């Protein structure tokens, strides 16, 4: 089997809530998503998606994904899409780093492998654990009382894990954490995600001020070393995200006991192949995970579902259903949240069928 064509489509994904805001005043109103189609000489096609959280979150931006696919694509024509480790080595040899550029191509090739094998990707990634898995809901940064007001609304949708966007003024963030914590019910979990937004002295003040609150602290500061310093001064459960983007930082974090939970975003690692490698390493090392991506629509949500559903339940801290945040469907067959939980498709591959009228004409074609 050979890759004969790679094309990329651009789709805007508006938000039901109008905008999504996080640390440092960063916000996005409409997400710019790239959907990749990989076609083969057997007539089987697979799809993937990559959607950066704006150009200022990770070293990734939407137009860069498409430029990168145009650059990388010619090196992949004639390659076998179902030999995924070989394909990833080829991508790494042809384009240094730029993990997010490779993510949607890798995802599309897993979709092809599943169709060839007649198996859902989740079974190929190790097996399906249970009937479904637990989701969290991100609470966009607003005034403390407005954020607290969201808890009941999201709990009515079934969510029991709430990820609060902090990383702003530390005094207001302390109020945000306390206001939301007051709304929690037994069984709920609260995560305060600063998204690198605090300096060390600010993070130190926040973790001390909320010491009596049952809250996870996620990525308080920009660098790994700063986060490690905060970690060593607090007894809150600790999550690392932005700084953990490959095996080397993951192993360093494990050696330093730097985190209790790691956030594995598919495109941050470069696709399902490498995210699975990180997932399996975390299981071997005893580290729980949030499994998600930077952002996305139906296809990213399907890929998250396959990776999350094939993760041993006790290691899956939580996962995300981005397709319920955005108003624009892009594929049929994508998993839909039910009572705050999600399940991977039982159809072969990713189990999705893109809506051609939404994708429109490709903006990049390599053949
Ligand atoms: Mg995070």
PDB file of C-alpha atoms in Angstrom, residues 27 39 141 148 185 202 208 233 241 264 277 280 297 299:
ATOM      1  CA  UNK A  27      -8.193  34.267  24.003  1.00  0.00           C
ATOM      2  CA  UNK A  39      -5.179   8.756   0.030  1.00  0.00           C
ATOM      3  CA  UNK A 141     -11.232  32.718  32.479  1.00  0.00           C
ATOM      4  CA  UNK A 148     -18.287  29.686  39.873  1.00  0.00           C
ATOM      5  CA  UNK A 185     -20.104  18.456  45.406  1.00  0.00           C
ATOM      6  CA  UNK A 202       2.915  34.532  42.463  1.00  0.00           C
ATOM      7  CA  UNK A 208      -0.149  28.726  50.054  1.00  0.00           C
ATOM      8  CA  UNK A 233       6.903  23.710  48.029  1.00  0.00           C
ATOM      9  CA  UNK A 241       1.404  20.095  30.580  1.00  0.00           C
ATOM     10  CA  UNK A 264      -0.755  14.368  26.876  1.00  0.00           C
ATOM     11  CA  UNK A 277       4.442   5.852  23.275  1.00  0.00           C
ATOM     12  CA  UNK A 280       2.450   3.566  27.567  1.00  0.00           C
ATOM     13  CA  UNK A 297     -13.387  19.421  16.198  1.00  0.00           C
ATOM     14  CA  UNK A 299     -11.808  14.336  14.116  1.00  0.00           C
TER      15      UNK A 299
END
